[in-house]
Coordinates of C-alpha atoms in Angstrom, one line a residue:
M8 CA -33.4 -53.1 33.3
N9 CA -33.8 -56.1 32.1
N10 CA -30.7 -58.6 29.9
R11 CA -32.9 -58.1 27.1
N12 CA -32.0 -54.7 27.5
Q13 CA -28.7 -54.8 27.9
Q14 CA -27.9 -56.1 25.3
Q15 CA -29.1 -54.2 23.0
L16 CA -27.5 -51.7 24.9
Q17 CA -24.5 -53.2 24.6
S18 CA -25.0 -53.7 21.2
Q19 CA -25.9 -50.2 20.8
T20 CA -22.9 -49.1 22.1
R21 CA -19.8 -51.8 20.3
R22 CA -22.3 -50.0 17.2
W23 CA -21.1 -46.3 18.2
A24 CA -17.5 -47.6 19.1
L25 CA -16.8 -48.1 15.5
G26 CA -19.0 -45.6 13.8
G27 CA -15.8 -43.9 16.9
A28 CA -13.2 -45.6 15.5
F29 CA -14.0 -45.1 11.2
V30 CA -14.2 -41.1 12.1
L31 CA -10.5 -41.4 13.4
L32 CA -9.3 -43.4 10.7
L33 CA -11.0 -41.5 7.6
P34 CA -7.9 -39.6 7.2
N35 CA -5.4 -42.3 7.5
L36 CA -8.0 -44.4 4.6
F37 CA -9.1 -41.2 2.3
P38 CA -6.5 -37.7 3.2
G39 CA -7.5 -36.0 0.5
L40 CA -11.6 -36.3 2.2
L41 CA -11.3 -33.8 5.5
T42 CA -8.1 -32.9 6.1
P43 CA -6.7 -29.5 3.7
L44 CA -4.8 -30.8 1.0
G45 CA -1.5 -29.7 -0.6
R46 CA -2.0 -26.3 -0.7
A47 CA -2.9 -26.1 -5.1
Y48 CA -5.7 -28.4 -3.7
P49 CA -9.7 -28.6 -3.6
S50 CA -9.9 -29.9 -0.5
L51 CA -11.8 -33.1 -1.4
F52 CA -15.6 -32.0 -0.2
S53 CA -15.4 -29.3 -2.6
E54 CA -15.3 -31.4 -5.7
W55 CA -18.0 -33.3 -4.4
N56 CA -20.1 -30.8 -3.3
A57 CA -19.3 -28.0 -6.1
P58 CA -20.4 -24.5 -5.3
R59 CA -23.8 -23.1 -7.2
P60 CA -23.9 -19.6 -8.8
M61 CA -23.6 -17.3 -6.4
H62 CA -25.1 -14.7 -8.1
L63 CA -27.5 -16.2 -10.3
E64 CA -29.8 -12.8 -11.1
L65 CA -26.8 -11.3 -12.4
M66 CA -25.2 -14.5 -14.0
N67 CA -27.6 -14.2 -15.8
G68 CA -28.9 -11.1 -16.8
A69 CA -24.3 -11.1 -18.1
L70 CA -25.0 -14.2 -20.4
Q71 CA -28.1 -12.0 -22.4
Q72 CA -25.9 -8.4 -22.6
Q73 CA -24.8 -7.1 -25.2
T74 CA -22.0 -4.9 -26.3
S75 CA -22.0 -1.7 -29.1
G76 CA -19.0 -1.8 -31.1
E77 CA -18.4 1.9 -30.0
Q78 CA -18.0 0.4 -26.2
E79 CA -15.8 -2.3 -27.8
S80 CA -13.9 0.2 -29.4
E81 CA -13.3 2.6 -25.9
L82 CA -12.7 -1.0 -23.6
W83 CA -9.8 -2.2 -26.4
S84 CA -8.4 0.6 -27.0
P85 CA -4.9 1.6 -26.2
L86 CA -4.1 3.8 -22.6
P87 CA -3.2 8.0 -23.8
D88 CA -0.2 9.7 -23.2
Q89 CA -0.2 10.8 -19.8
G90 CA 2.9 12.5 -19.6
W91 CA 5.3 10.6 -18.2
K92 CA 8.0 8.8 -19.7
R93 CA 11.0 6.3 -19.3
C94 CA 13.9 8.3 -17.2
A95 CA 15.7 5.1 -16.3
D96 CA 18.7 6.2 -19.3
S97 CA 18.4 9.4 -19.6
H98 CA 20.2 10.6 -16.2
A99 CA 24.0 10.4 -15.7
K100 CA 25.3 6.9 -15.1
S101 CA 27.3 6.8 -12.5
S102 CA 30.8 4.7 -12.8
L103 CA 31.9 1.8 -11.8
P104 CA 34.4 2.6 -8.6
K105 CA 37.3 0.9 -9.8
K106 CA 38.3 -1.1 -6.6
S107 CA 35.5 -3.0 -4.7
Q108 CA 35.3 -3.4 -1.2
G109 CA 34.0 -7.2 -1.2
Y110 CA 31.6 -9.6 -1.8
I111 CA 28.2 -10.5 -0.7
Q112 CA 25.5 -12.4 -1.3
V113 CA 21.1 -13.0 -0.5
F114 CA 19.4 -15.7 -0.4
L115 CA 16.0 -14.7 -1.3
D116 CA 13.5 -16.5 -0.5
G117 CA 9.9 -17.0 -1.3
G118 CA 7.8 -17.2 -5.0
L119 CA 9.2 -15.9 -8.6
N120 CA 8.2 -11.8 -7.7
Q121 CA 8.9 -12.0 -3.8
Q122 CA 12.3 -12.8 -5.5
R123 CA 12.0 -10.6 -8.7
M124 CA 11.9 -8.0 -5.9
G125 CA 14.3 -9.3 -4.0
I126 CA 17.1 -8.7 -6.8
C127 CA 16.1 -4.9 -7.6
D128 CA 16.8 -4.5 -3.8
A129 CA 19.9 -6.6 -4.4
V130 CA 21.2 -5.1 -6.7
A131 CA 21.1 -1.4 -4.8
V132 CA 22.5 -3.1 -1.6
A133 CA 26.3 -3.9 -3.9
K134 CA 25.7 -0.2 -4.8
I135 CA 25.4 1.8 -1.3
L136 CA 28.1 -0.7 0.3
N137 CA 30.0 -0.1 -3.3
A138 CA 29.7 -4.5 -3.3
T139 CA 30.7 -7.3 -6.5
L140 CA 27.2 -9.5 -6.0
V141 CA 27.4 -12.8 -6.1
L142 CA 23.8 -13.6 -8.4
P143 CA 21.1 -14.6 -5.6
H144 CA 20.8 -18.4 -4.6
F145 CA 16.9 -18.7 -4.2
E146 CA 15.2 -20.7 -1.1
V147 CA 13.9 -23.4 -2.7
N148 CA 10.2 -22.2 -2.3
P149 CA 9.0 -23.8 0.6
V150 CA 4.7 -24.1 -0.3
W151 CA 5.4 -25.6 -4.7
Q152 CA 8.8 -27.8 -3.2
D153 CA 10.3 -26.0 -7.3
S154 CA 14.3 -26.0 -6.9
S155 CA 15.0 -23.7 -9.7
S156 CA 17.7 -21.0 -8.7
F157 CA 18.6 -17.6 -10.8
T158 CA 20.2 -19.2 -14.1
D159 CA 16.6 -21.1 -14.8
I160 CA 14.6 -18.3 -14.8
F161 CA 16.6 -15.2 -15.7
D162 CA 19.0 -14.5 -18.9
A163 CA 22.2 -14.5 -16.0
D164 CA 24.6 -12.7 -18.8
H165 CA 22.4 -10.1 -20.1
F166 CA 21.9 -9.4 -16.6
I167 CA 25.4 -8.9 -15.8
D168 CA 25.9 -6.8 -19.0
A169 CA 23.3 -4.4 -18.4
L170 CA 24.6 -3.4 -14.7
K171 CA 28.2 -3.4 -16.6
N172 CA 28.3 0.6 -15.9
E173 CA 26.4 1.0 -12.4
V174 CA 27.4 -2.5 -10.2
S175 CA 29.5 -5.4 -11.1
V176 CA 27.8 -8.7 -10.7
V177 CA 29.4 -12.6 -10.3
K178 CA 28.0 -16.2 -11.3
D179 CA 30.3 -17.7 -8.5
L180 CA 32.6 -16.4 -5.7
P181 CA 35.8 -17.3 -6.3
S182 CA 37.5 -20.1 -5.4
Q183 CA 39.0 -18.3 -1.6
H184 CA 35.4 -18.2 -0.6
S185 CA 34.1 -20.9 -2.1
W186 CA 33.1 -22.0 1.1
S187 CA 30.3 -19.3 1.6
T188 CA 27.3 -21.7 0.5
R189 CA 23.1 -22.0 1.3
E190 CA 25.0 -24.8 3.4
Y191 CA 28.1 -23.7 5.4
Y192 CA 25.6 -20.9 6.7
A193 CA 23.0 -23.7 8.2
T194 CA 24.8 -26.1 10.4
G195 CA 26.0 -23.1 13.2
I196 CA 26.0 -19.2 13.7
R197 CA 28.0 -17.9 10.7
A198 CA 30.7 -14.7 11.5
T199 CA 30.1 -13.5 7.6
R200 CA 26.5 -14.2 8.2
I201 CA 23.9 -11.4 8.6
K202 CA 20.2 -12.1 9.5
T203 CA 19.8 -9.1 11.4
A204 CA 18.5 -7.5 8.8
P205 CA 15.3 -4.9 9.8
M206 CA 12.4 -5.0 7.4
H207 CA 12.3 -2.1 5.0
A208 CA 16.0 -1.2 6.1
P209 CA 17.7 2.6 5.8
A210 CA 20.7 2.7 3.7
T211 CA 23.0 3.5 7.1
W212 CA 21.9 -0.1 8.1
Y213 CA 24.1 -2.1 5.9
L214 CA 26.9 1.1 5.5
E215 CA 26.7 0.7 9.6
N216 CA 26.4 -3.3 10.1
V217 CA 27.6 -5.0 7.1
L218 CA 30.3 -2.9 5.0
P219 CA 32.2 -4.1 8.8
V220 CA 31.9 -7.9 7.6
M221 CA 32.9 -7.2 4.2
Q222 CA 35.6 -5.6 4.9
S223 CA 36.5 -7.6 7.1
Y224 CA 36.1 -11.2 5.6
G225 CA 36.0 -9.6 2.5
I226 CA 32.8 -11.3 2.1
A227 CA 29.0 -11.5 4.3
A228 CA 25.9 -13.1 3.8
I229 CA 22.4 -12.0 4.1
A230 CA 20.1 -14.4 4.6
P231 CA 16.3 -14.0 5.3
F232 CA 16.5 -10.6 2.4
S233 CA 13.6 -9.7 1.7
H234 CA 11.6 -7.0 1.7
R235 CA 15.1 -6.2 3.2
L236 CA 15.4 -2.5 1.9
A237 CA 14.2 1.2 3.1
F238 CA 11.4 3.0 -0.2
D239 CA 12.7 6.0 1.6
N240 CA 14.4 9.2 1.6
L241 CA 17.3 7.0 -0.3
P242 CA 19.6 8.5 -3.8
S243 CA 17.4 8.7 -6.7
E244 CA 20.3 7.2 -8.2
I245 CA 19.8 4.6 -5.5
Q246 CA 15.9 4.5 -7.3
Q247 CA 16.6 4.8 -10.8
L248 CA 18.7 1.2 -10.6
R249 CA 16.4 -0.5 -9.1
C250 CA 13.8 0.8 -12.1
K251 CA 16.6 0.3 -14.4
V252 CA 17.3 -3.8 -12.3
N253 CA 13.2 -4.4 -12.7
F254 CA 12.3 -3.4 -15.5
E255 CA 15.2 -4.2 -18.6
A256 CA 18.0 -6.2 -16.3
L257 CA 15.2 -9.1 -15.8
V258 CA 14.6 -10.9 -18.4
F259 CA 13.5 -14.2 -18.6
V260 CA 15.8 -16.9 -19.8
P261 CA 15.1 -18.1 -24.2
H262 CA 13.4 -21.0 -23.6
I263 CA 10.4 -18.9 -21.5
R264 CA 10.2 -16.0 -24.1
M265 CA 10.3 -18.9 -26.9
L266 CA 7.2 -20.7 -25.4
A267 CA 5.8 -17.5 -23.8
E268 CA 5.5 -16.6 -27.5
T269 CA 4.7 -19.6 -28.9
L270 CA 0.8 -19.0 -26.4
I271 CA 0.7 -15.2 -27.9
N272 CA 0.6 -16.2 -31.3
R273 CA -2.2 -18.5 -30.7
L274 CA -3.9 -15.9 -28.2
R275 CA -3.2 -13.6 -30.9
Y276 CA -4.4 -15.6 -34.4
A277 CA -6.5 -18.8 -33.2
P278 CA -9.2 -18.3 -36.4
S279 CA -13.0 -17.0 -34.2
G280 CA -15.4 -19.8 -33.7
D281 CA -12.5 -23.2 -34.1
R282 CA -10.5 -22.8 -29.9
A283 CA -12.3 -25.8 -29.6
V284 CA -10.4 -27.5 -31.2
G285 CA -7.5 -29.6 -29.9
V286 CA -3.7 -28.4 -29.7
S287 CA -2.4 -30.8 -32.0
N288 CA -4.3 -28.6 -34.6
W289 CA -3.2 -25.6 -34.1
E290 CA -0.8 -25.5 -37.1
E291 CA -3.6 -26.0 -39.5
R292 CA -5.6 -23.7 -38.0
L293 CA -3.0 -20.6 -37.6
D294 CA -2.5 -21.2 -41.6
D295 CA -6.1 -18.9 -41.2
K296 CA -4.6 -16.1 -39.6
R297 CA -8.0 -13.5 -40.0
R298 CA -7.0 -10.5 -38.4
A299 CA -4.3 -9.6 -35.6
G300 CA -7.2 -10.4 -32.4
K301 CA -6.6 -8.6 -29.5
Y302 CA -6.5 -11.1 -25.5
V303 CA -7.1 -10.2 -21.2
V304 CA -4.7 -12.3 -18.9
L305 CA -6.6 -12.3 -16.0
H306 CA -5.2 -13.3 -13.1
L307 CA -6.8 -15.4 -11.7
R308 CA -6.3 -15.7 -7.4
F309 CA -7.9 -17.6 -5.7
D310 CA -5.8 -20.5 -3.9
K311 CA -6.4 -22.2 -1.2
D312 CA -4.5 -20.7 1.0
M313 CA -6.2 -16.8 -0.1
A314 CA -9.9 -18.7 0.7
A315 CA -9.4 -20.2 3.8
H316 CA -7.3 -16.9 5.0
S317 CA -10.0 -14.7 4.0
A318 CA -12.8 -16.3 6.4
C319 CA -15.3 -15.6 4.0
D320 CA -18.3 -18.1 2.7
F321 CA -18.3 -18.5 -0.8
G322 CA -20.9 -20.9 -1.4
G323 CA -19.5 -24.4 -0.9
G324 CA -22.1 -24.5 2.3
K325 CA -21.0 -26.1 6.0
A326 CA -19.3 -28.1 4.7
E327 CA -16.3 -26.0 2.3
K328 CA -16.9 -24.1 5.7
L329 CA -15.6 -27.1 7.2
A330 CA -12.0 -27.8 5.6
L331 CA -11.3 -24.2 4.8
G332 CA -11.6 -24.1 8.9
K333 CA -9.5 -27.0 9.4
Y334 CA -7.0 -26.1 7.3
R335 CA -6.8 -22.7 8.7
Q336 CA -6.4 -24.4 12.2
V337 CA -3.4 -27.1 10.8
L338 CA -2.2 -23.6 8.6
W339 CA -2.4 -20.5 11.6
Q340 CA -3.6 -22.5 15.0
G341 CA -6.1 -20.0 14.0
R342 CA -4.7 -17.6 14.2
V343 CA -6.7 -15.2 11.4
L344 CA -7.3 -12.3 12.0
N345 CA -9.9 -12.0 10.2
S346 CA -12.2 -15.1 11.8
Q347 CA -13.5 -12.1 13.6
F348 CA -15.7 -10.7 11.4
T349 CA -18.4 -11.5 10.1
D350 CA -18.4 -12.8 5.5
E351 CA -20.9 -9.6 4.9
E352 CA -18.7 -6.9 7.3
L353 CA -15.2 -8.6 5.4
R354 CA -17.1 -8.4 2.0
I355 CA -18.0 -4.6 3.1
Q356 CA -14.0 -4.1 4.1
G357 CA -13.5 -5.6 0.8
R358 CA -11.5 -7.9 1.8
C359 CA -13.1 -10.3 0.5
P360 CA -10.4 -12.3 -2.9
L361 CA -13.1 -12.5 -5.9
T362 CA -13.8 -16.0 -6.9
P363 CA -14.0 -16.8 -10.5
E364 CA -17.8 -15.9 -11.0
E365 CA -17.1 -12.9 -9.5
I366 CA -14.8 -11.9 -11.4
G367 CA -16.7 -13.0 -14.2
L368 CA -19.5 -10.4 -13.6
L369 CA -16.6 -7.7 -13.8
L370 CA -15.5 -8.6 -17.4
A371 CA -18.6 -8.4 -17.8
A372 CA -20.0 -5.6 -17.2
L373 CA -17.4 -3.3 -18.0
G374 CA -18.2 -4.5 -21.5
F375 CA -16.6 -7.8 -21.7
N376 CA -18.6 -10.6 -24.1
N377 CA -18.7 -13.8 -24.6
S378 CA -16.1 -13.1 -28.0
T379 CA -13.2 -11.4 -25.7
T380 CA -10.6 -13.7 -25.4
L381 CA -9.4 -14.6 -21.5
Y382 CA -6.1 -16.1 -21.0
L383 CA -5.9 -17.6 -17.3
A384 CA -2.7 -16.7 -15.5
S385 CA -3.4 -18.9 -12.5
H386 CA -2.0 -22.0 -10.5
K387 CA -4.7 -24.6 -9.4
V388 CA -7.9 -22.4 -8.5
Y389 CA -9.8 -24.1 -5.2
G390 CA -12.7 -25.7 -5.6
G391 CA -11.3 -26.6 -9.0
E392 CA -13.3 -27.2 -12.3
A393 CA -16.6 -26.9 -10.4
R394 CA -15.7 -23.2 -9.6
I395 CA -14.2 -22.3 -12.8
S396 CA -17.4 -23.3 -14.9
T397 CA -18.9 -20.2 -14.4
L398 CA -16.5 -17.7 -15.9
K399 CA -15.8 -20.0 -19.2
K400 CA -19.9 -19.8 -19.4
L401 CA -19.6 -15.7 -19.7
F402 CA -16.0 -16.4 -21.9
P403 CA -15.6 -19.6 -23.6
Y404 CA -12.5 -18.5 -25.3
M405 CA -10.9 -18.6 -22.1
E406 CA -7.4 -20.1 -22.2
D407 CA -4.6 -20.8 -19.9
K408 CA -0.9 -22.5 -21.2
K409 CA -2.6 -26.2 -21.4
S410 CA -5.1 -25.3 -23.6
L411 CA -2.1 -23.4 -25.9
S412 CA 0.4 -25.7 -25.4
S413 CA 1.5 -30.0 -25.4
A414 CA 3.4 -31.5 -23.3
E415 CA 6.5 -31.9 -25.0
E416 CA 6.6 -27.9 -25.5
R417 CA 5.4 -27.7 -21.8
A418 CA 8.4 -30.4 -20.6
K419 CA 11.0 -27.9 -19.5
V420 CA 8.2 -25.4 -17.2
D421 CA 6.0 -28.0 -16.4
G422 CA 6.3 -28.8 -12.3
K423 CA 8.1 -25.7 -11.5
S424 CA 5.8 -22.4 -10.6
S425 CA 8.6 -20.2 -10.8
L426 CA 8.9 -21.2 -14.3
L427 CA 5.6 -21.1 -15.4
A428 CA 4.8 -17.7 -13.5
A429 CA 7.8 -16.0 -15.1
V430 CA 5.8 -17.9 -18.8
D431 CA 2.5 -15.7 -17.3
Y432 CA 4.5 -12.7 -16.3
Y433 CA 5.5 -12.6 -19.8
V434 CA 2.0 -12.9 -21.2
G435 CA 0.7 -10.9 -19.4
M436 CA 3.6 -8.7 -20.2
Q437 CA 2.3 -8.6 -23.9
S438 CA -1.5 -8.7 -23.3
D439 CA -4.0 -5.4 -24.4
I440 CA -5.6 -5.7 -20.5
F441 CA -4.3 -6.9 -17.3
V442 CA -6.7 -8.0 -14.4
S443 CA -6.0 -9.0 -11.1
A444 CA -9.1 -11.1 -9.4
S445 CA -7.1 -10.4 -5.5
P446 CA -4.1 -8.1 -4.9
G447 CA -0.5 -10.4 -4.4
N448 CA 3.0 -9.8 -5.9
M449 CA 2.0 -11.5 -9.4
H450 CA -0.7 -8.6 -9.1
N451 CA 2.2 -6.0 -8.0
A452 CA 4.6 -6.2 -9.9
L453 CA 3.0 -6.4 -13.4
V454 CA 0.6 -3.3 -12.0
G455 CA 3.9 -1.5 -12.1
H456 CA 5.8 -3.0 -14.8
R457 CA 3.0 -2.7 -17.3
T458 CA 2.3 1.2 -16.3
Y459 CA 6.7 1.9 -16.6
N460 CA 4.9 1.0 -19.9
N461 CA 1.6 2.8 -20.3
L462 CA -0.6 0.1 -20.5
K463 CA -4.1 -1.1 -19.2
T464 CA -4.2 -2.5 -16.4
I465 CA -7.9 -3.2 -14.1
R466 CA -7.2 -2.9 -10.6
P467 CA -10.7 -3.9 -8.9
N468 CA -12.4 -1.8 -6.6
M469 CA -12.8 -4.7 -3.4
V470 CA -14.8 -1.9 -1.8
L471 CA -17.6 -1.3 -3.8
L472 CA -17.7 -5.1 -5.6
G473 CA -17.7 -5.8 -1.6
K474 CA -21.3 -4.5 -1.3
L475 CA -23.3 -4.8 -4.9
F476 CA -22.2 -9.1 -4.9
L477 CA -24.1 -8.8 -0.7
N478 CA -27.0 -7.6 -2.5
K479 CA -28.7 -9.9 -3.7
T480 CA -32.0 -8.0 -4.7
L481 CA -29.8 -5.6 -7.7
E482 CA -30.9 -6.3 -11.1
W483 CA -27.5 -6.3 -14.0
S484 CA -28.3 -2.6 -15.8
D485 CA -27.8 -1.6 -11.9
F486 CA -24.6 -4.0 -11.0
Q487 CA -23.3 -2.4 -14.2
Q488 CA -23.7 1.2 -14.4
A489 CA -21.7 1.2 -10.9
V490 CA -19.1 -0.8 -12.2
K491 CA -18.2 1.5 -15.3
N492 CA -18.6 4.4 -13.3
G493 CA -16.1 2.6 -10.5
H494 CA -13.8 1.7 -12.8
K495 CA -13.8 4.2 -14.2
N496 CA -10.4 5.5 -13.0
R497 CA -8.6 1.7 -12.4
Q498 CA -7.8 1.3 -16.0
G499 CA -3.8 1.7 -15.9
Q500 CA -4.4 5.5 -14.9
L501 CA -0.9 7.0 -13.8
R502 CA -0.3 7.5 -10.1
L503 CA 2.2 8.7 -8.1
R504 CA 4.0 6.8 -4.8
K505 CA 2.8 7.7 -1.0
E506 CA 4.9 7.2 1.2
K507 CA 6.7 3.1 2.0
Q508 CA 4.4 2.6 -0.7
S509 CA 6.5 -0.6 -3.4
I510 CA 9.1 1.9 -6.1
Y511 CA 8.5 -1.9 -7.6
T512 CA 4.5 -1.2 -7.9
Y513 CA 4.0 2.8 -8.5
P514 CA 7.2 3.8 -10.0
I515 CA 6.7 7.4 -10.1
P516 CA 8.4 9.5 -9.3
D517 CA 11.4 7.9 -8.6
C518 CA 11.3 5.7 -11.7
M519 CA 9.9 8.3 -14.5
C520 CA 10.2 11.9 -15.8
Q521 CA 7.9 13.8 -17.3
A522 CA 7.3 14.7 -20.0

């Protein structure tokens, strides 16, 4: 090899080395470029490569559709009486025992709705053990870093008063037990801590394992506690008590309810055709209350965790697949069951979360149109504004907390995921129709609560929709008819709870009585 060729080879080698070094430095120089950002945020790649519409022909059909007055009337009509009514207070109330066996503490992780279910279970366990319940402690959420406590979210006085005839509840431990804190249990093995509670444990487990500890020390602390009480084979009074806690005792603090009521008022009374005006003009707009409007709450659960864990294709191309694959590796070390299936197989099984575009097409097929007021209940959507743009095309009157309120009005809740979720929960409970894009704790909690109040709630048929969206030659009229047929009995019709199903999602027959 002559000197010239050697020089060229050395020069090329140096360029390769520099290029490799630059690639290795990229994650440090631009952490959002090749690695996943925080769980609530899209990767920078997905922002640069805006996801293309995956169902362009269906979108065109949806944008051109017309909804008749008769169809709208049927769509918005409330549910008829379905033969069941609340019965939480119709049974004889059990009296509060004269002497408590001791104090029960529980430490709850997860988000707002997982903690809500944990609170209900904690009250039930306190009743089973004849114990005094200390207001549950909320762990700091590792994802959102929200340190909100029970009293930051729920009205503690109302909670205690609503349960005073069933269970004794206190805000704080008496001085002789003040040592029993989260910090105390974090620094060593403690005889008063119960950390072996199995998932969905029966009542007998608590009587055999927790009661002796409480009788010996006067207190028992259970951590972890989420999903630690069975849904079956419990006395009816315990089941009804869980229902009472969930549907009556748990009330949000006044400032959350006030903010939510403000949003609801603006959703219902915003003059049509003037909703694009800034928040600063809300007072002037509210002077023109033409008529009480109706609104749909859409819980759009499409965060990066869900997108990555599903292992589905969401139209973002190779860059998105690479980013989500890397994210799966970081979070779950690649141990994701769905990864062994193709996108087509996952969609046929109904295991792909609906994208904003797909949930918009579902709503349009059901008869909602561009005059529908849509409230978006969600945190950050994976893909950001680019991902939501197709949904906005279908529903230009789409609102959320930020569009309906000022920063000053949100000052007490901004940056606190549990409080923001509480606002969405309240707005969702007051909506004419609620629909959730994918199952989850928020979906389960609101489906159950709205069933208790006999309110219309649309449950997407994921298997049907997965198959329909795979058919790229399907015309709008055929898609629309298939969607309507597949959702006739998925709009709030009552369903009896089956064995092992959650009482909080399926409150019949445990929480309700036949009229």
